[in-house]
mmCIF file of N, CA, C and O in Angstrom:
data_model
loop_
_atom_site.group_PDB
_atom_site.id
_atom_site.type_symbol
_atom_site.label_atom_id
_atom_site.label_comp_id
_atom_site.label_asym_id
_atom_site.label_seq_id
_atom_site.Cartn_x
_atom_site.Cartn_y
_atom_site.Cartn_z
ATOM 1 N N MET A 1 0.883 -1.042 0.014
ATOM 2 C CA MET A 1 0.102 -0.082 0.218
ATOM 3 C C MET A 1 0.882 1.241 0.075
ATOM 4 O O MET A 1 2.317 1.502 0.583
ATOM 5 N N SER A 2 0.554 2.092 -0.765
ATOM 6 C CA SER A 2 1.447 3.569 -0.631
ATOM 7 C C SER A 2 0.721 4.435 0.211
ATOM 8 O O SER A 2 -0.173 4.146 0.830
ATOM 9 N N GLU A 3 1.820 5.424 0.120
ATOM 10 C CA GLU A 3 1.164 6.423 1.500
ATOM 11 C C GLU A 3 0.447 7.102 1.292
ATOM 12 O O GLU A 3 -0.263 7.101 0.015
ATOM 13 N N ARG A 4 -0.087 8.062 2.040
ATOM 14 C CA ARG A 4 -1.380 9.026 1.609
ATOM 15 C C ARG A 4 -0.792 10.255 0.598
ATOM 16 O O ARG A 4 0.406 10.467 0.569
ATOM 17 N N ALA A 5 -1.619 9.947 -0.024
ATOM 18 C CA ALA A 5 -1.574 11.351 -0.966
ATOM 19 C C ALA A 5 -1.684 12.535 -0.283
ATOM 20 O O ALA A 5 -2.238 12.924 0.551
ATOM 21 N N ALA A 6 -0.916 13.526 -0.743
ATOM 22 C CA ALA A 6 -0.609 14.840 -0.218
ATOM 23 C C ALA A 6 -0.651 16.008 -1.374
ATOM 24 O O ALA A 6 -0.925 15.846 -2.284
ATOM 25 N N PRO A 7 -1.651 17.189 -0.920
ATOM 26 C CA PRO A 7 -2.121 18.100 -1.655
ATOM 27 C C PRO A 7 -1.091 18.770 -2.199
ATOM 28 O O PRO A 7 0.200 18.796 -1.364
ATOM 29 N N PHE A 8 -0.970 19.245 -3.359
ATOM 30 C CA PHE A 8 0.166 20.137 -3.740
ATOM 31 C C PHE A 8 0.239 21.803 -3.429
ATOM 32 O O PHE A 8 0.971 22.412 -3.581
ATOM 33 N N HIS A 9 -1.260 21.832 -3.022
ATOM 34 C CA HIS A 9 -1.202 23.632 -2.827
ATOM 35 C C HIS A 9 -2.610 23.468 -2.063
ATOM 36 O O HIS A 9 -3.285 22.791 -2.152
ATOM 37 N N CYS A 10 -2.982 24.648 -1.387
ATOM 38 C CA CYS A 10 -3.971 24.927 -0.251
ATOM 39 C C CYS A 10 -5.407 25.440 -1.383
ATOM 40 O O CYS A 10 -4.978 26.183 -2.262
ATOM 41 N N PRO A 11 -6.172 24.732 -1.333
ATOM 42 C CA PRO A 11 -7.443 25.221 -2.304
ATOM 43 C C PRO A 11 -8.092 26.487 -2.171
ATOM 44 O O PRO A 11 -8.948 26.690 -2.505
ATOM 45 N N TYR A 12 -7.886 27.046 -0.867
ATOM 46 C CA TYR A 12 -8.152 28.599 -0.783
ATOM 47 C C TYR A 12 -7.030 29.698 -1.382
ATOM 48 O O TYR A 12 -7.659 30.737 -2.096
ATOM 49 N N CYS A 13 -5.881 29.566 -0.902
ATOM 50 C CA CYS A 13 -5.072 30.737 -1.635
ATOM 51 C C CYS A 13 -3.920 30.311 -2.351
ATOM 52 O O CYS A 13 -3.336 31.133 -2.940
ATOM 53 N N GLY A 14 -3.896 28.943 -2.550
ATOM 54 C CA GLY A 14 -2.639 28.398 -3.677
ATOM 55 C C GLY A 14 -1.487 28.330 -2.686
ATOM 56 O O GLY A 14 -0.677 27.668 -3.931
ATOM 57 N N ASP A 15 -1.007 28.453 -1.841
ATOM 58 C CA ASP A 15 0.150 28.466 -1.324
ATOM 59 C C ASP A 15 0.508 27.014 -1.105
ATOM 60 O O ASP A 15 -0.513 25.722 -0.995
ATOM 61 N N GLU A 16 1.528 26.459 -1.039
ATOM 62 C CA GLU A 16 2.575 25.302 -0.771
ATOM 63 C C GLU A 16 3.035 24.979 0.187
ATOM 64 O O GLU A 16 3.106 23.844 0.682
ATOM 65 N N ASP A 17 2.684 25.480 1.605
ATOM 66 C CA ASP A 17 3.368 25.809 2.670
ATOM 67 C C ASP A 17 2.204 24.587 3.438
ATOM 68 O O ASP A 17 1.588 25.277 4.233
ATOM 69 N N LEU A 18 2.125 23.505 3.203
ATOM 70 C CA LEU A 18 1.227 22.584 3.828
ATOM 71 C C LEU A 18 1.694 21.649 4.753
ATOM 72 O O LEU A 18 2.308 21.249 4.330
ATOM 73 N N ARG A 19 0.977 21.319 5.692
ATOM 74 C CA ARG A 19 1.403 20.285 6.475
ATOM 75 C C ARG A 19 0.034 19.355 7.227
ATOM 76 O O ARG A 19 -1.038 20.246 7.375
ATOM 77 N N PRO A 20 0.504 18.273 8.045
ATOM 78 C CA PRO A 20 -0.672 17.435 8.239
ATOM 79 C C PRO A 20 -1.430 18.417 9.380
ATOM 80 O O PRO A 20 -0.531 18.462 10.238
ATOM 81 N N ASN A 21 -2.258 18.296 9.643
ATOM 82 C CA ASN A 21 -3.036 18.870 10.764
ATOM 83 C C ASN A 21 -3.520 17.620 11.811
ATOM 84 O O ASN A 21 -3.544 16.112 11.368
ATOM 85 N N GLU A 22 -3.856 17.922 12.955
ATOM 86 C CA GLU A 22 -3.728 16.694 14.185
ATOM 87 C C GLU A 22 -5.615 16.005 14.194
ATOM 88 O O GLU A 22 -5.504 15.327 14.702
ATOM 89 N N GLN A 23 -6.184 16.987 13.143
ATOM 90 C CA GLN A 23 -7.632 16.620 13.339
ATOM 91 C C GLN A 23 -7.896 15.073 12.695
ATOM 92 O O GLN A 23 -9.042 14.334 13.103
ATOM 93 N N GLY A 24 -6.488 14.630 12.226
ATOM 94 C CA GLY A 24 -7.074 12.935 11.502
ATOM 95 C C GLY A 24 -6.598 12.901 10.356
ATOM 96 O O GLY A 24 -6.184 13.309 9.537
ATOM 97 N N HIS A 25 -7.241 11.660 10.005
ATOM 98 C CA HIS A 25 -6.601 11.283 8.484
ATOM 99 C C HIS A 25 -7.285 12.086 7.320
ATOM 100 O O HIS A 25 -8.310 12.791 7.318
ATOM 101 N N GLY A 26 -6.432 12.767 6.492
ATOM 102 C CA GLY A 26 -6.846 13.517 5.188
ATOM 103 C C GLY A 26 -6.925 14.937 5.705
ATOM 104 O O GLY A 26 -7.145 15.695 4.992
ATOM 105 N N ALA A 27 -6.153 15.396 6.756
ATOM 106 C CA ALA A 27 -6.738 16.668 7.604
ATOM 107 C C ALA A 27 -5.268 17.656 7.118
ATOM 108 O O ALA A 27 -4.544 16.902 7.513
ATOM 109 N N TRP A 28 -5.502 18.638 6.598
ATOM 110 C CA TRP A 28 -4.432 19.619 6.499
ATOM 111 C C TRP A 28 -4.473 21.037 6.827
ATOM 112 O O TRP A 28 -5.509 21.378 6.958
ATOM 113 N N GLU A 29 -3.465 21.715 7.130
ATOM 114 C CA GLU A 29 -3.328 22.798 7.064
ATOM 115 C C GLU A 29 -2.157 24.092 6.650
ATOM 116 O O GLU A 29 -1.361 23.300 6.072
ATOM 117 N N CYS A 30 -3.064 25.244 6.174
ATOM 118 C CA CYS A 30 -2.011 25.903 5.677
ATOM 119 C C CYS A 30 -1.375 27.040 6.249
ATOM 120 O O CYS A 30 -2.197 27.782 6.817
ATOM 121 N N ALA A 31 0.030 26.841 6.333
ATOM 122 C CA ALA A 31 0.777 28.115 6.876
ATOM 123 C C ALA A 31 0.369 29.447 6.455
ATOM 124 O O ALA A 31 0.476 30.625 7.336
ATOM 125 N N ALA A 32 0.206 29.592 4.941
ATOM 126 C CA ALA A 32 0.147 30.950 4.439
ATOM 127 C C ALA A 32 -1.164 31.502 4.978
ATOM 128 O O ALA A 32 -1.206 32.830 5.043
ATOM 129 N N CYS A 33 -2.663 30.895 5.056
ATOM 130 C CA CYS A 33 -3.557 31.863 5.123
ATOM 131 C C CYS A 33 -4.493 31.053 6.389
ATOM 132 O O CYS A 33 -5.584 31.643 6.870
ATOM 133 N N SER A 34 -3.457 30.285 7.460
ATOM 134 C CA SER A 34 -4.351 29.494 8.406
ATOM 135 C C SER A 34 -5.474 28.883 8.339
ATOM 136 O O SER A 34 -6.088 29.206 9.297
ATOM 137 N N ARG A 35 -5.667 28.637 7.301
ATOM 138 C CA ARG A 35 -6.969 27.511 7.420
ATOM 139 C C ARG A 35 -6.817 25.909 6.949
ATOM 140 O O ARG A 35 -5.576 25.437 7.078
ATOM 141 N N ALA A 36 -7.554 25.710 7.769
ATOM 142 C CA ALA A 36 -7.343 23.730 7.983
ATOM 143 C C ALA A 36 -8.687 23.069 7.234
ATOM 144 O O ALA A 36 -9.594 23.833 7.081
ATOM 145 N N PHE A 37 -8.223 22.308 6.173
ATOM 146 C CA PHE A 37 -9.167 21.518 5.639
ATOM 147 C C PHE A 37 -9.083 19.636 5.621
ATOM 148 O O PHE A 37 -7.670 19.585 6.123
ATOM 149 N N GLN A 38 -9.921 19.467 5.081
ATOM 150 C CA GLN A 38 -9.820 17.933 5.066
ATOM 151 C C GLN A 38 -10.421 17.549 3.749
ATOM 152 O O GLN A 38 -11.121 17.268 2.818
ATOM 153 N N LEU A 39 -9.157 16.515 3.311
ATOM 154 C CA LEU A 39 -9.301 15.973 1.851
ATOM 155 C C LEU A 39 -10.262 14.383 2.558
ATOM 156 O O LEU A 39 -9.858 13.788 3.072
ATOM 157 N N LYS A 40 -11.259 14.192 0.878
ATOM 158 C CA LYS A 40 -12.011 12.711 1.360
ATOM 159 C C LYS A 40 -11.764 12.077 -0.151
ATOM 160 O O LYS A 40 -12.352 12.894 -0.852
ATOM 161 N N PHE A 41 -11.511 11.084 -0.160
ATOM 162 C CA PHE A 41 -11.458 10.392 -1.568
ATOM 163 C C PHE A 41 -12.832 9.511 -1.748
ATOM 164 O O PHE A 41 -13.254 8.527 -0.636
ATOM 165 N N LEU A 42 -13.623 10.163 -2.720
ATOM 166 C CA LEU A 42 -15.339 9.326 -2.822
ATOM 167 C C LEU A 42 -15.145 8.130 -3.264
ATOM 168 O O LEU A 42 -15.901 7.127 -3.058
ATOM 169 N N GLY A 43 -14.299 7.967 -4.320
ATOM 170 C CA GLY A 43 -14.536 6.744 -5.141
ATOM 171 C C GLY A 43 -13.971 6.961 -6.498
ATOM 172 O O GLY A 43 -13.615 7.694 -6.862
ATOM 173 N N LEU A 44 -14.415 5.509 -7.006
ATOM 174 C CA LEU A 44 -13.835 5.845 -8.766
ATOM 175 C C LEU A 44 -15.104 5.723 -9.436
ATOM 176 O O LEU A 44 -15.982 5.226 -8.955
ATOM 177 N N LEU A 45 -15.266 6.738 -10.501
ATOM 178 C CA LEU A 45 -16.052 6.944 -11.120
ATOM 179 C C LEU A 45 -16.674 5.406 -12.183
ATOM 180 O O LEU A 45 -16.165 4.979 -12.760
ATOM 181 N N ALA A 46 -17.727 5.144 -12.164
ATOM 182 C CA ALA A 46 -18.173 4.126 -13.082
ATOM 183 C C ALA A 46 -17.240 4.429 -14.475
ATOM 184 O O ALA A 46 -17.501 5.423 -14.839
ATOM 185 N N PRO A 47 -17.099 3.447 -15.494
ATOM 186 C CA PRO A 47 -16.655 4.099 -16.817
ATOM 187 C C PRO A 47 -17.575 4.509 -17.460
ATOM 188 O O PRO A 47 -17.654 5.722 -18.291
ATOM 189 N N ALA A 48 -19.315 4.643 -17.588
ATOM 190 C CA ALA A 48 -19.776 4.544 -18.509
ATOM 191 C C ALA A 48 -20.528 6.278 -17.931
ATOM 192 O O ALA A 48 -20.340 6.798 -18.646
ATOM 193 N N THR A 49 -20.257 6.425 -16.389
ATOM 194 C CA THR A 49 -20.668 7.409 -16.287
ATOM 195 C C THR A 49 -19.582 8.461 -16.370
ATOM 196 O O THR A 49 -19.512 9.626 -16.943
ATOM 197 N N SER A 50 -18.306 8.112 -16.442
ATOM 198 C CA SER A 50 -17.002 9.312 -16.375
ATOM 199 C C SER A 50 -16.931 9.305 -18.044
ATOM 200 O O SER A 50 -16.782 10.828 -18.413
ATOM 201 N N ARG A 51 -17.356 8.582 -18.904
ATOM 202 C CA ARG A 51 -17.630 9.018 -20.387
ATOM 203 C C ARG A 51 -18.281 9.628 -21.107
ATOM 204 O O ARG A 51 -18.468 10.344 -21.898
ATOM 205 N N ASN A 52 -19.598 9.665 -20.267
ATOM 206 C CA ASN A 52 -20.653 10.219 -20.405
ATOM 207 C C ASN A 52 -21.003 11.449 -20.248
ATOM 208 O O ASN A 52 -22.072 12.127 -20.072
ATOM 209 N N THR A 53 -20.192 12.364 -19.446
ATOM 210 C CA THR A 53 -20.242 13.696 -18.799
ATOM 211 C C THR A 53 -20.449 14.450 -19.954
ATOM 212 O O THR A 53 -19.243 14.600 -20.933
ATOM 213 N N PRO A 54 -21.252 15.167 -19.474
ATOM 214 C CA PRO A 54 -21.863 16.315 -20.844
ATOM 215 C C PRO A 54 -20.216 17.646 -21.044
ATOM 216 O O PRO A 54 -19.790 18.077 -20.142
ATOM 217 N N GLY A 55 -20.359 17.641 -22.082
ATOM 218 C CA GLY A 55 -19.075 19.040 -22.461
ATOM 219 C C GLY A 55 -17.909 17.917 -22.327
ATOM 220 O O GLY A 55 -16.825 19.033 -22.749
ATOM 221 N N ARG A 56 -17.710 16.966 -22.334
ATOM 222 C CA ARG A 56 -16.431 16.197 -21.985
ATOM 223 C C ARG A 56 -15.866 16.176 -24.016
ATOM 224 O O ARG A 56 -16.490 15.973 -24.837
ATOM 225 N N LYS A 57 -14.641 16.395 -23.827
ATOM 226 C CA LYS A 57 -14.488 15.969 -25.630
ATOM 227 C C LYS A 57 -13.338 15.279 -25.392
ATOM 228 O O LYS A 57 -12.411 14.998 -24.234
ATOM 229 N N ASP A 58 -13.728 13.966 -26.289
ATOM 230 C CA ASP A 58 -12.504 12.996 -26.595
ATOM 231 C C ASP A 58 -11.060 13.446 -27.180
ATOM 232 O O ASP A 58 -11.262 14.907 -27.913
ATOM 233 N N ILE A 59 -9.939 13.212 -26.681
ATOM 234 C CA ILE A 59 -8.493 13.525 -27.037
ATOM 235 C C ILE A 59 -8.151 13.010 -28.468
ATOM 236 O O ILE A 59 -8.309 11.510 -28.466
#
């Protein structure tokens, strides 16, 4: 099993100075804007659902 995924930047200010938060799994804090947030993996989309998304263009 791989290590947990880390965000590359803060979703609020875009800064990259992020640290794990004590709130638990997936919780991060941004030193630049002093916000804490939590990431949660919801799951994989079904192949039919992801291909039939309106507005999606095939490459």
